[in-house]
Amino acid sequence: MSVLREATEDDLEAIRAIYNQAVLETTSTWDHQTRSVADQEAWYAVKAAAGFPLLVAEDAGQVVGYASYGLFRSHAGYAHTMEHSVYVHPDHHRKGLGRALLSALVDQARAHDVHALVGGLSADNAPSLALHAALGFREVARLPEVGRKFDRWLDLVFVELVL
Ligand SMILES: CC(C)(COP(=O)(O)OP(=O)(O)OC[C@H]1O[C@@H](n2cnc3c(N)ncnc32)[C@H](O)[C@@H]1OP(=O)(O)O)[C@@H](O)C(=O)NCCC(=O)NCCS
């Protein structure tokens, strides 16, 4: 059975493992370096200090996915626009967890007076493009060859949901 809940510090190692798998094996993040324990703690401290939601999904009692958002850009005028991310461990794909996490994050964004949610997706990430389209996100920009990973150029797709 799956459960969605707010994350605590005790979930950071599970979150780090999910993220680092994506760093090493996918283009869903364009990081080249895995996160250290200290990196993960610093990431969490920023979320906690700003009051940004951090949701985790459990499957059979194990944290297998998470979603969060942070400022899209730092200038004051962007204060109501957040950039989000959602990750589910590949062993648990296609069980509805990505949809549940992102839907819950959209609800949290509405409750926190966020006006627009933006996702920056690798154009080769068909599952993420499909998930966002299914939840009403609209493609608003496509930037050719702005990323590089695994020895190839990557296109960035911005998707947006105005709340
Ligand atoms: C994108 C991701 C979060 C989807 O998570 P998931 O739990 O497997 O997705 P769900 O089971 O909730 O699927 C929800 C919808 O997304 C779409 N979808 C998800 N995976 C898909 C796939 N492989 N192919 C086509 N559509 C897909 C479908 O519309 C699906 O609805 P349906 O099951 O009714 O057809 C997951 O693939 C993932 O974590 N990928 C690596 C990290 C990543 O890309 N994150 C997003 C960038 S920030």
CSV table of C-alpha atoms and ligand atoms in Angstrom, one decimal:
chain,number,residue,atom,x,y,z
A,1,MET,CA,0.0,0.0,0.0
A,2,SER,CA,1.3,3.5,-0.8
A,3,VAL,CA,1.3,6.5,1.5
A,4,LEU,CA,2.1,10.2,0.9
A,5,ARG,CA,3.3,12.4,3.7
A,6,GLU,CA,5.6,15.3,4.6
A,7,ALA,CA,9.2,14.4,4.8
A,8,THR,CA,11.3,14.6,7.9
A,9,GLU,CA,15.1,14.6,8.3
A,10,ASP,CA,15.0,10.8,8.7
A,11,ASP,CA,14.0,10.5,5.1
A,12,LEU,CA,17.1,12.3,3.7
A,13,GLU,CA,19.1,9.1,3.0
A,14,ALA,CA,16.2,7.6,1.1
A,15,ILE,CA,15.8,10.8,-0.9
A,16,ARG,CA,19.5,10.9,-1.6
A,17,ALA,CA,19.5,7.3,-2.9
A,18,ILE,CA,16.6,8.1,-5.2
A,19,TYR,CA,18.3,11.2,-6.5
A,20,ASN,CA,21.7,9.7,-6.9
A,21,GLN,CA,20.3,6.8,-9.0
A,22,ALA,CA,18.8,9.4,-11.3
A,23,VAL,CA,22.2,11.3,-11.5
A,24,LEU,CA,24.1,8.2,-12.4
A,25,GLU,CA,21.7,6.5,-14.8
A,26,THR,CA,19.3,9.1,-16.3
A,27,THR,CA,19.1,12.5,-18.0
A,28,SER,CA,16.1,13.5,-15.8
A,29,THR,CA,18.7,15.6,-13.8
A,30,TRP,CA,21.6,17.2,-15.5
A,31,ASP,CA,23.8,16.9,-12.4
A,32,HIS,CA,27.0,14.9,-13.1
A,33,GLN,CA,28.0,14.5,-9.5
A,34,THR,CA,26.0,12.5,-6.9
A,35,ARG,CA,24.9,14.3,-3.7
A,36,SER,CA,26.9,13.8,-0.6
A,37,VAL,CA,25.3,13.5,2.9
A,38,ALA,CA,26.3,17.2,3.5
A,39,ASP,CA,24.8,18.3,0.1
A,40,GLN,CA,21.5,16.6,0.9
A,41,GLU,CA,21.4,18.2,4.4
A,42,ALA,CA,22.1,21.6,2.9
A,43,TRP,CA,19.3,21.1,0.3
A,44,TYR,CA,16.9,20.1,3.0
A,45,ALA,CA,17.9,23.1,5.2
A,46,VAL,CA,17.0,25.5,2.4
A,47,LYS,CA,13.6,23.9,1.9
A,48,ALA,CA,12.9,23.8,5.7
A,49,ALA,CA,13.9,27.5,6.2
A,50,ALA,CA,11.8,28.7,3.3
A,51,GLY,CA,8.8,26.5,4.4
A,52,PHE,CA,8.7,24.8,1.0
A,53,PRO,CA,6.8,21.5,0.9
A,54,LEU,CA,8.8,18.2,0.7
A,55,LEU,CA,6.6,15.2,0.1
A,56,VAL,CA,7.6,11.6,0.1
A,57,ALA,CA,5.8,8.5,-1.2
A,58,GLU,CA,6.1,5.2,0.7
A,59,ASP,CA,5.4,1.9,-0.9
A,60,ALA,CA,5.2,-1.0,1.6
A,61,GLY,CA,6.7,1.2,4.3
A,62,GLN,CA,9.8,2.2,2.2
A,63,VAL,CA,10.3,5.8,0.9
A,64,VAL,CA,10.5,5.3,-2.9
A,65,GLY,CA,9.7,8.8,-4.3
A,66,TYR,CA,9.6,12.5,-3.4
A,67,ALA,CA,8.5,15.9,-4.7
A,68,SER,CA,9.3,19.4,-3.8
A,69,TYR,CA,9.7,22.9,-5.2
A,70,GLY,CA,11.9,25.9,-4.7
A,71,LEU,CA,12.2,29.4,-6.2
A,72,PHE,CA,12.3,29.5,-10.0
A,73,ARG,CA,14.5,32.5,-9.9
A,74,SER,CA,15.8,34.6,-7.0
A,75,HIS,CA,14.7,38.2,-8.0
A,76,ALA,CA,11.7,39.5,-6.0
A,77,GLY,CA,9.4,39.6,-8.9
A,78,TYR,CA,9.5,35.8,-9.3
A,79,ALA,CA,8.4,35.1,-5.7
A,80,HIS,CA,5.1,33.5,-6.7
A,81,THR,CA,6.7,31.2,-9.3
A,82,MET,CA,8.3,27.9,-8.2
A,83,GLU,CA,10.2,25.2,-10.0
A,84,HIS,CA,9.4,21.7,-8.9
A,85,SER,CA,10.8,18.3,-9.2
A,86,VAL,CA,9.4,14.8,-8.7
A,87,TYR,CA,11.4,11.5,-8.5
A,88,VAL,CA,10.2,7.9,-8.1
A,89,HIS,CA,12.7,5.1,-7.9
A,90,PRO,CA,12.6,3.0,-11.1
A,91,ASP,CA,11.6,-0.2,-9.2
A,92,HIS,CA,8.3,1.6,-8.4
A,93,HIS,CA,7.4,3.3,-11.7
A,94,ARG,CA,3.9,3.1,-13.2
A,95,LYS,CA,2.2,2.6,-9.9
A,96,GLY,CA,0.6,6.0,-9.8
A,97,LEU,CA,3.2,7.5,-7.3
A,98,GLY,CA,4.5,10.2,-9.6
A,99,ARG,CA,1.0,11.4,-10.3
A,100,ALA,CA,0.0,11.3,-6.6
A,101,LEU,CA,3.2,13.2,-5.6
A,102,LEU,CA,2.8,15.9,-8.2
A,103,SER,CA,-0.9,16.3,-7.7
A,104,ALA,CA,-0.3,16.7,-3.9
A,105,LEU,CA,2.5,19.2,-4.6
A,106,VAL,CA,0.2,21.3,-6.8
A,107,ASP,CA,-2.4,21.3,-4.0
A,108,GLN,CA,0.4,22.5,-1.6
A,109,ALA,CA,1.4,25.2,-4.1
A,110,ARG,CA,-2.2,26.5,-4.2
A,111,ALA,CA,-2.4,26.5,-0.4
A,112,HIS,CA,0.9,28.5,-0.2
A,113,ASP,CA,-0.2,31.2,-2.7
A,114,VAL,CA,2.1,30.0,-5.5
A,115,HIS,CA,0.8,31.4,-8.8
A,116,ALA,CA,2.8,29.4,-11.3
A,117,LEU,CA,4.7,26.1,-11.2
A,118,VAL,CA,7.4,25.5,-13.8
A,119,GLY,CA,9.2,22.2,-14.6
A,120,GLY,CA,12.4,22.0,-16.6
A,121,LEU,CA,12.4,18.6,-18.3
A,122,SER,CA,14.9,17.0,-20.5
A,123,ALA,CA,13.3,16.6,-23.9
A,124,ASP,CA,14.1,12.9,-24.0
A,125,ASN,CA,12.3,12.3,-20.8
A,126,ALA,CA,9.0,10.9,-22.2
A,127,PRO,CA,7.6,9.7,-18.9
A,128,SER,CA,8.0,13.1,-17.3
A,129,LEU,CA,6.6,14.9,-20.3
A,130,ALA,CA,3.6,12.6,-20.2
A,131,LEU,CA,3.0,12.9,-16.5
A,132,HIS,CA,3.1,16.7,-16.7
A,133,ALA,CA,0.7,16.8,-19.7
A,134,ALA,CA,-1.7,14.4,-17.8
A,135,LEU,CA,-1.8,16.9,-14.9
A,136,GLY,CA,-2.5,19.9,-17.2
A,137,PHE,CA,1.0,21.4,-17.5
A,138,ARG,CA,1.5,23.1,-20.8
A,139,GLU,CA,4.8,23.2,-22.8
A,140,VAL,CA,5.9,26.9,-23.0
A,141,ALA,CA,9.4,26.7,-24.2
A,142,ARG,CA,12.0,24.4,-25.8
A,143,LEU,CA,15.7,25.3,-25.6
A,144,PRO,CA,17.8,23.3,-28.0
A,145,GLU,CA,21.1,21.8,-26.8
A,146,VAL,CA,21.5,23.8,-23.6
A,147,GLY,CA,22.5,20.7,-21.6
A,148,ARG,CA,25.1,18.0,-21.9
A,149,LYS,CA,25.3,14.6,-20.3
A,150,PHE,CA,26.5,11.1,-21.3
A,151,ASP,CA,28.4,12.8,-24.2
A,152,ARG,CA,25.4,14.2,-26.0
A,153,TRP,CA,23.6,17.5,-26.2
A,154,LEU,CA,20.2,17.8,-24.5
A,155,ASP,CA,17.2,20.0,-25.1
A,156,LEU,CA,15.3,21.6,-22.2
A,157,VAL,CA,11.5,21.7,-22.2
A,158,PHE,CA,9.8,24.2,-19.8
A,159,VAL,CA,6.3,23.2,-18.8
A,160,GLU,CA,4.1,25.5,-16.8
A,161,LEU,CA,0.9,25.3,-14.8
A,162,VAL,CA,-0.7,28.6,-13.8
A,163,LEU,CA,-2.7,28.0,-10.6
B,1,LIG,C1,8.3,10.9,-14.3
B,1,LIG,C2,8.1,10.0,-13.1
B,1,LIG,C3,8.1,10.8,-11.9
B,1,LIG,C4,6.7,9.3,-13.3
B,1,LIG,O1,6.5,8.6,-12.1
B,1,LIG,P1,5.5,7.3,-12.1
B,1,LIG,O2,5.2,7.0,-10.6
B,1,LIG,O3,6.2,6.2,-12.8
B,1,LIG,O4,4.3,7.8,-12.9
B,1,LIG,P2,2.7,7.3,-12.6
B,1,LIG,O5,2.6,5.9,-12.5
B,1,LIG,O6,2.1,8.2,-11.5
B,1,LIG,O7,2.1,7.8,-14.0
B,1,LIG,C5,1.3,8.9,-14.1
B,1,LIG,C6,1.1,9.3,-15.6
B,1,LIG,O8,2.3,9.7,-16.2
B,1,LIG,C7,2.5,9.2,-17.5
B,1,LIG,N1,3.6,8.3,-17.6
B,1,LIG,C8,4.4,7.9,-16.5
B,1,LIG,N2,5.4,7.1,-17.0
B,1,LIG,C9,5.2,7.0,-18.3
B,1,LIG,C10,5.9,6.2,-19.3
B,1,LIG,N3,7.0,5.5,-19.0
B,1,LIG,N4,5.5,6.4,-20.6
B,1,LIG,C11,4.4,7.1,-20.9
B,1,LIG,N5,3.7,7.8,-19.9
B,1,LIG,C12,4.1,7.7,-18.7
B,1,LIG,C13,1.2,8.5,-17.8
B,1,LIG,O9,0.3,9.6,-18.3
B,1,LIG,C14,0.7,8.1,-16.5
B,1,LIG,O10,-0.7,7.9,-16.4
B,1,LIG,P3,-1.3,6.4,-16.6
B,1,LIG,O11,-0.5,5.5,-15.8
B,1,LIG,O12,-2.7,6.6,-16.3
B,1,LIG,O13,-1.1,6.2,-18.1
B,1,LIG,C15,9.1,8.8,-13.1
B,1,LIG,O14,9.3,8.2,-14.4
B,1,LIG,C16,10.5,9.3,-12.6
B,1,LIG,O15,10.7,9.4,-11.4
B,1,LIG,N6,11.5,9.5,-13.5
B,1,LIG,C17,12.8,9.9,-13.2
B,1,LIG,C18,12.9,11.3,-12.6
B,1,LIG,C19,12.1,12.3,-13.4
B,1,LIG,O16,12.2,12.2,-14.7
B,1,LIG,N7,11.5,13.3,-12.8
B,1,LIG,C20,10.8,14.3,-13.5
B,1,LIG,C21,11.8,15.4,-13.9
B,1,LIG,S1,11.9,16.6,-12.6
